[in-house]
GROMACS .gro file of N, CA and C in nm:
model
  384
    1VAL      N    1   6.662  -2.175 -23.992
    1VAL     CA    2   6.649  -2.028 -24.047
    1VAL      C    3   6.499  -2.032 -24.149
    2GLN      N    4   6.400  -1.946 -24.110
    2GLN     CA    5   6.287  -1.951 -24.179
    2GLN      C    6   6.300  -1.833 -24.258
    3LEU      N    7   6.263  -1.837 -24.400
    3LEU     CA    8   6.262  -1.719 -24.477
    3LEU      C    9   6.126  -1.702 -24.573
    4VAL      N   10   6.057  -1.589 -24.549
    4VAL     CA   11   5.928  -1.556 -24.593
    4VAL      C   12   5.945  -1.448 -24.691
    5GLU      N   13   5.911  -1.458 -24.836
    5GLU     CA   14   5.909  -1.372 -24.906
    5GLU      C   15   5.758  -1.307 -24.944
    6SER      N   16   5.774  -1.177 -24.962
    6SER     CA   17   5.665  -1.103 -25.005
    6SER      C   18   5.694  -0.980 -25.108
    7GLY      N   19   5.560  -0.930 -25.186
    7GLY     CA   20   5.591  -0.829 -25.258
    7GLY      C   21   5.572  -0.860 -25.400
    8GLY      N   22   5.552  -0.986 -25.440
    8GLY     CA   23   5.530  -1.003 -25.589
    8GLY      C   24   5.380  -0.968 -25.626
    9GLY      N   25   5.372  -0.977 -25.783
    9GLY     CA   26   5.261  -0.927 -25.821
    9GLY      C   27   5.269  -0.915 -25.972
   10LEU      N   28   5.163  -0.841 -26.024
   10LEU     CA   29   5.144  -0.831 -26.169
   10LEU      C   30   5.188  -0.682 -26.212
   11VAL      N   31   5.273  -0.678 -26.284
   11VAL     CA   32   5.306  -0.528 -26.319
   11VAL      C   33   5.338  -0.528 -26.469
   12GLN      N   34   5.304  -0.398 -26.532
   12GLN     CA   35   5.349  -0.385 -26.671
   12GLN      C   36   5.491  -0.360 -26.697
   13ALA      N   37   5.511  -0.408 -26.814
   13ALA     CA   38   5.684  -0.385 -26.860
   13ALA      C   39   5.703  -0.230 -26.822
   14GLY      N   40   5.816  -0.209 -26.798
   14GLY     CA   41   5.855  -0.082 -26.751
   14GLY      C   42   5.840  -0.033 -26.589
   15GLY      N   43   5.765  -0.103 -26.511
   15GLY     CA   44   5.720  -0.085 -26.379
   15GLY      C   45   5.831  -0.127 -26.287
   16SER      N   46   5.791  -0.123 -26.175
   16SER     CA   47   5.875  -0.147 -26.049
   16SER      C   48   5.811  -0.247 -25.965
   17LEU      N   49   5.876  -0.309 -25.874
   17LEU     CA   50   5.826  -0.397 -25.764
   17LEU      C   51   5.929  -0.409 -25.645
   18ARG      N   52   5.918  -0.416 -25.554
   18ARG     CA   53   6.001  -0.442 -25.456
   18ARG      C   54   5.971  -0.540 -25.373
   19LEU      N   55   6.056  -0.651 -25.358
   19LEU     CA   56   6.021  -0.790 -25.304
   19LEU      C   57   6.109  -0.760 -25.156
   20SER      N   58   6.062  -0.838 -25.072
   20SER     CA   59   6.095  -0.849 -24.934
   20SER      C   60   6.114  -0.991 -24.879
   21CYS      N   61   6.194  -1.033 -24.821
   21CYS     CA   62   6.239  -1.164 -24.754
   21CYS      C   63   6.276  -1.126 -24.590
   22ALA      N   64   6.176  -1.173 -24.521
   22ALA     CA   65   6.183  -1.151 -24.377
   22ALA      C   66   6.261  -1.279 -24.329
   23ALA      N   67   6.348  -1.280 -24.258
   23ALA     CA   68   6.431  -1.417 -24.182
   23ALA      C   69   6.407  -1.416 -24.042
   24SER      N   70   6.398  -1.542 -23.976
   24SER     CA   71   6.387  -1.558 -23.867
   24SER      C   72   6.482  -1.683 -23.813
   25GLY      N   73   6.496  -1.727 -23.696
   25GLY     CA   74   6.573  -1.816 -23.641
   25GLY      C   75   6.730  -1.827 -23.615
   26ARG      N   76   6.801  -1.720 -23.673
   26ARG     CA   77   6.920  -1.699 -23.648
   26ARG      C   78   6.961  -1.545 -23.683
   27THR      N   79   7.069  -1.516 -23.638
   27THR     CA   80   7.109  -1.367 -23.630
   27THR      C   81   7.119  -1.336 -23.778
   28PHE      N   82   7.024  -1.240 -23.805
   28PHE     CA   83   7.036  -1.209 -23.937
   28PHE      C   84   7.169  -1.177 -23.992
   29SER      N   85   7.231  -1.078 -23.908
   29SER     CA   86   7.340  -1.018 -23.954
   29SER      C   87   7.449  -1.088 -23.991
   30SER      N   88   7.452  -1.211 -23.940
   30SER     CA   89   7.544  -1.318 -23.987
   30SER      C   90   7.512  -1.409 -24.101
   31LEU      N   91   7.418  -1.374 -24.160
   31LEU     CA   92   7.364  -1.452 -24.283
   31LEU      C   93   7.393  -1.365 -24.424
   32SER      N   94   7.454  -1.441 -24.498
   32SER     CA   95   7.457  -1.399 -24.628
   32SER      C   96   7.332  -1.425 -24.718
   33MET      N   97   7.277  -1.344 -24.783
   33MET     CA   98   7.127  -1.348 -24.860
   33MET      C   99   7.133  -1.341 -25.007
   34GLY      N  100   7.064  -1.411 -25.058
   34GLY     CA  101   7.057  -1.387 -25.216
   34GLY      C  102   6.911  -1.418 -25.293
   35TRP      N  103   6.896  -1.362 -25.381
   35TRP     CA  104   6.764  -1.404 -25.467
   35TRP      C  105   6.784  -1.464 -25.590
   36PHE      N  106   6.721  -1.578 -25.606
   36PHE     CA  107   6.703  -1.651 -25.743
   36PHE      C  108   6.583  -1.647 -25.797
   37ARG      N  109   6.577  -1.686 -25.935
   37ARG     CA  110   6.431  -1.699 -25.994
   37ARG      C  111   6.431  -1.807 -26.096
   38GLN      N  112   6.302  -1.865 -26.087
   38GLN     CA  113   6.259  -1.962 -26.191
   38GLN      C  114   6.150  -1.933 -26.286
   39ALA      N  115   6.182  -1.950 -26.412
   39ALA     CA  116   6.077  -1.912 -26.475
   39ALA      C  117   6.010  -2.043 -26.543
   40PRO      N  118   5.906  -2.059 -26.593
   40PRO     CA  119   5.847  -2.174 -26.644
   40PRO      C  120   5.935  -2.262 -26.738
   41GLY      N  121   5.948  -2.385 -26.705
   41GLY     CA  122   6.030  -2.470 -26.812
   41GLY      C  123   6.169  -2.428 -26.792
   42LYS      N  124   6.211  -2.335 -26.705
   42LYS     CA  125   6.368  -2.306 -26.677
   42LYS      C  126   6.414  -2.359 -26.560
   43GLU      N  127   6.554  -2.361 -26.578
   43GLU     CA  128   6.619  -2.382 -26.450
   43GLU      C  129   6.644  -2.268 -26.354
   44ARG      N  130   6.634  -2.272 -26.238
   44ARG     CA  131   6.647  -2.156 -26.126
   44ARG      C  132   6.784  -2.075 -26.153
   45GLU      N  133   6.787  -1.958 -26.152
   45GLU     CA  134   6.909  -1.861 -26.182
   45GLU      C  135   6.935  -1.769 -26.076
   46PHE      N  136   7.060  -1.750 -26.060
   46PHE     CA  137   7.088  -1.644 -25.972
   46PHE      C  138   7.067  -1.493 -26.036
   47VAL      N  139   7.019  -1.412 -25.918
   47VAL     CA  140   6.977  -1.281 -25.944
   47VAL      C  141   7.083  -1.189 -25.881
   48ALA      N  142   7.075  -1.179 -25.762
   48ALA     CA  143   7.150  -1.099 -25.660
   48ALA      C  144   7.191  -1.152 -25.537
   49ALA      N  145   7.289  -1.087 -25.459
   49ALA     CA  146   7.322  -1.150 -25.336
   49ALA      C  147   7.386  -1.045 -25.277
   50ILE      N  148   7.395  -1.027 -25.141
   50ILE     CA  149   7.453  -0.949 -25.042
   50ILE      C  150   7.520  -1.025 -24.926
   51SER      N  151   7.635  -0.990 -24.900
   51SER     CA  152   7.728  -1.051 -24.795
   51SER      C  153   7.672  -1.017 -24.644
   52TRP      N  154   7.708  -1.105 -24.576
   52TRP     CA  155   7.686  -1.070 -24.420
   52TRP      C  156   7.781  -0.969 -24.359
   53SER      N  157   7.890  -0.960 -24.412
   53SER     CA  158   7.983  -0.870 -24.340
   53SER      C  159   7.978  -0.734 -24.383
   54SER      N  160   8.044  -0.720 -24.499
   54SER     CA  161   8.069  -0.591 -24.567
   54SER      C  162   7.936  -0.537 -24.647
   55GLY      N  163   7.823  -0.605 -24.668
   55GLY     CA  164   7.707  -0.577 -24.731
   55GLY      C  165   7.749  -0.571 -24.891
   56ARG      N  166   7.854  -0.633 -24.928
   56ARG     CA  167   7.902  -0.618 -25.069
   56ARG      C  168   7.787  -0.684 -25.138
   57THR      N  169   7.744  -0.624 -25.272
   57THR     CA  170   7.666  -0.682 -25.358
   57THR      C  171   7.704  -0.743 -25.449
   58TYR      N  172   7.611  -0.855 -25.511
   58TYR     CA  173   7.669  -0.917 -25.652
   58TYR      C  174   7.532  -0.931 -25.728
   59TYR      N  175   7.531  -0.934 -25.869
   59TYR     CA  176   7.428  -0.932 -25.963
   59TYR      C  177   7.465  -0.988 -26.084
   60SER      N  178   7.360  -1.055 -26.132
   60SER     CA  179   7.374  -1.115 -26.264
   60SER      C  180   7.372  -1.029 -26.360
   61ASP      N  181   7.436  -1.046 -26.484
   61ASP     CA  182   7.426  -0.951 -26.571
   61ASP      C  183   7.300  -0.911 -26.644
   62PHE      N  184   7.201  -0.997 -26.622
   62PHE     CA  185   7.090  -0.936 -26.696
   62PHE      C  186   7.003  -0.859 -26.604
   63VAL      N  187   7.042  -0.824 -26.473
   63VAL     CA  188   6.964  -0.730 -26.374
   63VAL      C  189   7.075  -0.620 -26.335
   64LYS      N  190   7.192  -0.613 -26.376
   64LYS     CA  191   7.253  -0.482 -26.341
   64LYS      C  192   7.213  -0.377 -26.389
   65GLY      N  193   7.205  -0.275 -26.303
   65GLY     CA  194   7.133  -0.149 -26.327
   65GLY      C  195   7.011  -0.139 -26.327
   66ARG      N  196   6.925  -0.245 -26.302
   66ARG     CA  197   6.786  -0.223 -26.302
   66ARG      C  198   6.728  -0.287 -26.145
   67PHE      N  199   6.798  -0.386 -26.110
   67PHE     CA  200   6.752  -0.433 -25.982
   67PHE      C  201   6.867  -0.398 -25.876
   68THR      N  202   6.823  -0.388 -25.753
   68THR     CA  203   6.901  -0.331 -25.642
   68THR      C  204   6.870  -0.423 -25.490
   69ILE      N  205   6.982  -0.508 -25.447
   69ILE     CA  206   6.951  -0.581 -25.342
   69ILE      C  207   6.995  -0.502 -25.211
   70SER      N  208   6.955  -0.509 -25.119
   70SER     CA  209   7.001  -0.428 -25.001
   70SER      C  210   6.912  -0.518 -24.864
   71ARG      N  211   6.969  -0.465 -24.726
   71ARG     CA  212   6.941  -0.545 -24.629
   71ARG      C  213   6.923  -0.451 -24.521
   72ASP      N  214   6.814  -0.482 -24.430
   72ASP     CA  215   6.792  -0.406 -24.315
   72ASP      C  216   6.804  -0.499 -24.176
   73ASN      N  217   6.930  -0.501 -24.128
   73ASN     CA  218   6.974  -0.614 -24.022
   73ASN      C  219   6.887  -0.563 -23.896
   74ALA      N  220   6.822  -0.463 -23.887
   74ALA     CA  221   6.728  -0.411 -23.762
   74ALA      C  222   6.597  -0.468 -23.774
   75LYS      N  223   6.555  -0.499 -23.935
   75LYS     CA  224   6.437  -0.563 -23.926
   75LYS      C  225   6.427  -0.693 -23.980
   76ASN      N  226   6.569  -0.767 -23.992
   76ASN     CA  227   6.590  -0.899 -24.041
   76ASN      C  228   6.514  -0.915 -24.167
   77THR      N  229   6.538  -0.838 -24.250
   77THR     CA  230   6.484  -0.810 -24.391
   77THR      C  231   6.574  -0.804 -24.499
   78VAL      N  232   6.595  -0.852 -24.613
   78VAL     CA  233   6.650  -0.824 -24.742
   78VAL      C  234   6.556  -0.792 -24.851
   79PHE      N  235   6.589  -0.697 -24.941
   79PHE     CA  236   6.484  -0.639 -25.005
   79PHE      C  237   6.563  -0.635 -25.138
   80LEU      N  238   6.465  -0.667 -25.250
   80LEU     CA  239   6.511  -0.658 -25.401
   80LEU      C  240   6.441  -0.560 -25.453
   81GLN      N  241   6.480  -0.435 -25.485
   81GLN     CA  242   6.400  -0.362 -25.561
   81GLN      C  243   6.426  -0.351 -25.735
   82MET      N  244   6.320  -0.391 -25.786
   82MET     CA  245   6.328  -0.415 -25.937
   82MET      C  246   6.271  -0.322 -26.020
   83ASN      N  247   6.336  -0.244 -26.107
   83ASN     CA  248   6.272  -0.139 -26.170
   83ASN      C  249   6.315  -0.165 -26.317
   84SER      N  250   6.263  -0.088 -26.410
   84SER     CA  251   6.247  -0.119 -26.551
   84SER      C  252   6.221  -0.275 -26.592
   85LEU      N  253   6.117  -0.310 -26.522
   85LEU     CA  254   6.086  -0.476 -26.558
   85LEU      C  255   6.056  -0.497 -26.696
   86LYS      N  256   6.063  -0.617 -26.734
   86LYS     CA  257   6.073  -0.659 -26.850
   86LYS      C  258   5.981  -0.810 -26.877
   87PRO      N  259   5.909  -0.837 -26.964
   87PRO     CA  260   5.834  -0.966 -26.956
   87PRO      C  261   5.922  -1.064 -26.932
   88GLU      N  262   6.058  -1.100 -26.964
   88GLU     CA  263   6.156  -1.184 -26.928
   88GLU      C  264   6.193  -1.194 -26.793
   89ASP      N  265   6.166  -1.103 -26.703
   89ASP     CA  266   6.177  -1.105 -26.549
   89ASP      C  267   6.072  -1.158 -26.490
   90THR      N  268   5.960  -1.238 -26.583
   90THR     CA  269   5.839  -1.304 -26.502
   90THR      C  270   5.902  -1.441 -26.451
   91ALA      N  271   5.876  -1.462 -26.316
   91ALA     CA  272   5.933  -1.591 -26.283
   91ALA      C  273   5.877  -1.607 -26.135
   92VAL      N  274   5.914  -1.672 -26.063
   92VAL     CA  275   5.887  -1.722 -25.935
   92VAL      C  276   6.029  -1.670 -25.870
   93TYR      N  277   6.037  -1.585 -25.765
   93TYR     CA  278   6.131  -1.531 -25.717
   93TYR      C  279   6.177  -1.591 -25.564
   94TYR      N  280   6.305  -1.648 -25.536
   94TYR     CA  281   6.324  -1.706 -25.423
   94TYR      C  282   6.440  -1.629 -25.336
   95CYS      N  283   6.396  -1.641 -25.243
   95CYS     CA  284   6.515  -1.561 -25.136
   95CYS      C  285   6.563  -1.716 -25.081
   96ALA      N  286   6.714  -1.671 -25.044
   96ALA     CA  287   6.808  -1.795 -25.010
   96ALA      C  288   6.909  -1.715 -24.904
   97ALA      N  289   6.958  -1.816 -24.815
   97ALA     CA  290   7.050  -1.767 -24.728
   97ALA      C  291   7.166  -1.874 -24.672
   98PHE      N  292   7.271  -1.822 -24.643
   98PHE     CA  293   7.379  -1.937 -24.608
   98PHE      C  294   7.437  -1.858 -24.485
   99PHE      N  295   7.480  -1.943 -24.386
   99PHE     CA  296   7.588  -1.885 -24.252
   99PHE      C  297   7.695  -1.957 -24.277
  100ARG      N  298   7.801  -1.875 -24.324
  100ARG     CA  299   7.953  -1.899 -24.336
  100ARG      C  300   8.014  -1.780 -24.306
  101LEU      N  301   8.090  -1.775 -24.241
  101LEU     CA  302   8.158  -1.644 -24.170
  101LEU      C  303   8.303  -1.627 -24.238
  102GLY      N  304   8.312  -1.615 -24.366
  102GLY     CA  305   8.430  -1.592 -24.453
  102GLY      C  306   8.390  -1.487 -24.552
  103VAL      N  307   8.501  -1.473 -24.640
  103VAL     CA  308   8.476  -1.363 -24.774
  103VAL      C  309   8.507  -1.454 -24.885
  104TYR      N  310   8.406  -1.448 -24.977
  104TYR     CA  311   8.394  -1.537 -25.094
  104TYR      C  312   8.377  -1.471 -25.223
  105SER      N  313   8.412  -1.528 -25.314
  105SER     CA  314   8.412  -1.474 -25.445
  105SER      C  315   8.269  -1.452 -25.505
  106SER      N  316   8.241  -1.384 -25.611
  106SER     CA  317   8.128  -1.344 -25.663
  106SER      C  318   8.045  -1.481 -25.722
  107SER      N  319   8.138  -1.574 -25.766
  107SER     CA  320   8.108  -1.707 -25.815
  107SER      C  321   8.022  -1.793 -25.713
  108TYR      N  322   8.095  -1.759 -25.603
  108TYR     CA  323   8.037  -1.814 -25.477
  108TYR      C  324   7.907  -1.785 -25.451
  109TYR      N  325   7.874  -1.672 -25.438
  109TYR     CA  326   7.744  -1.612 -25.396
  109TYR      C  327   7.630  -1.661 -25.509
  110ALA      N  328   7.672  -1.677 -25.645
  110ALA     CA  329   7.583  -1.713 -25.743
  110ALA      C  330   7.556  -1.854 -25.769
  111ALA      N  331   7.633  -1.934 -25.682
  111ALA     CA  332   7.594  -2.088 -25.699
  111ALA      C  333   7.474  -2.118 -25.593
  112GLU      N  334   7.399  -2.173 -25.654
  112GLU     CA  335   7.268  -2.226 -25.587
  112GLU      C  336   7.320  -2.318 -25.483
  113ASN      N  337   7.382  -2.408 -25.489
  113ASN     CA  338   7.417  -2.517 -25.390
  113ASN      C  339   7.484  -2.467 -25.270
  114GLU      N  340   7.536  -2.342 -25.269
  114GLU     CA  341   7.601  -2.285 -25.147
  114GLU      C  342   7.481  -2.230 -25.057
  115TYR      N  343   7.380  -2.238 -25.096
  115TYR     CA  344   7.280  -2.176 -24.989
  115TYR      C  345   7.218  -2.288 -24.934
  116ASP      N  346   7.171  -2.275 -24.792
  116ASP     CA  347   7.117  -2.376 -24.721
  116ASP      C  348   6.992  -2.340 -24.670
  117TYR      N  349   6.934  -2.232 -24.681
  117TYR     CA  350   6.800  -2.189 -24.656
  117TYR      C  351   6.716  -2.131 -24.774
  118TRP      N  352   6.588  -2.171 -24.790
  118TRP     CA  353   6.515  -2.116 -24.893
  118TRP      C  354   6.365  -2.071 -24.856
  119GLY      N  355   6.328  -2.007 -24.923
  119GLY     CA  356   6.210  -1.937 -24.899
  119GLY      C  357   6.107  -2.014 -25.004
  120GLN      N  358   5.963  -1.968 -24.988
  120GLN     CA  359   5.852  -2.058 -25.080
  120GLN      C  360   5.863  -1.998 -25.212
  121GLY      N  361   5.919  -1.886 -25.222
  121GLY     CA  362   5.881  -1.803 -25.349
  121GLY      C  363   5.757  -1.701 -25.361
  122THR      N  364   5.783  -1.613 -25.456
  122THR     CA  365   5.686  -1.517 -25.475
  122THR      C  366   5.675  -1.493 -25.625
  123GLN      N  367   5.566  -1.493 -25.670
  123GLN     CA  368   5.557  -1.480 -25.819
  123GLN      C  369   5.547  -1.352 -25.861
  124VAL      N  370   5.628  -1.297 -25.965
  124VAL     CA  371   5.659  -1.182 -26.022
  124VAL      C  372   5.590  -1.210 -26.187
  125THR      N  373   5.484  -1.138 -26.223
  125THR     CA  374   5.455  -1.147 -26.354
  125THR      C  375   5.480  -1.006 -26.411
  126VAL      N  376   5.544  -0.989 -26.521
  126VAL     CA  377   5.532  -0.872 -26.600
  126VAL      C  378   5.473  -0.880 -26.745
  127SER      N  379   5.368  -0.777 -26.752
  127SER     CA  380   5.296  -0.793 -26.874
  127SER      C  381   5.349  -0.692 -26.987
  128SER      N  382   5.345  -0.740 -27.090
  128SER     CA  383   5.387  -0.657 -27.240
  128SER      C  384   5.313  -0.552 -27.263
   0.00000   0.00000   0.00000
């Protein structure tokens, strides 16, 4: 599975960006998809995820109400709509995926080591 992110850039605080992640190499509808981010000098952290089956979504507490993850199976793409951006959202954002046909807990989707495939990342910079 190949994942390619796009849509990052520089935005002022309070602004919005929409990240996209295009997947290839496997039936997209069978992939659970996630977004993680890594700020300079920090560990990579979970942002949001969407399941392969029901399309159920999961979010970290620090983005709830501001970010929305969605998927378009016809376009093999997952999106992360980011609104009300803050300087602390500045990071490299990574798209990730795994292929396991089950139902899992929210903590499972937030676990970086459960993901088998990763994109190269896209930089998001939020200026104050």
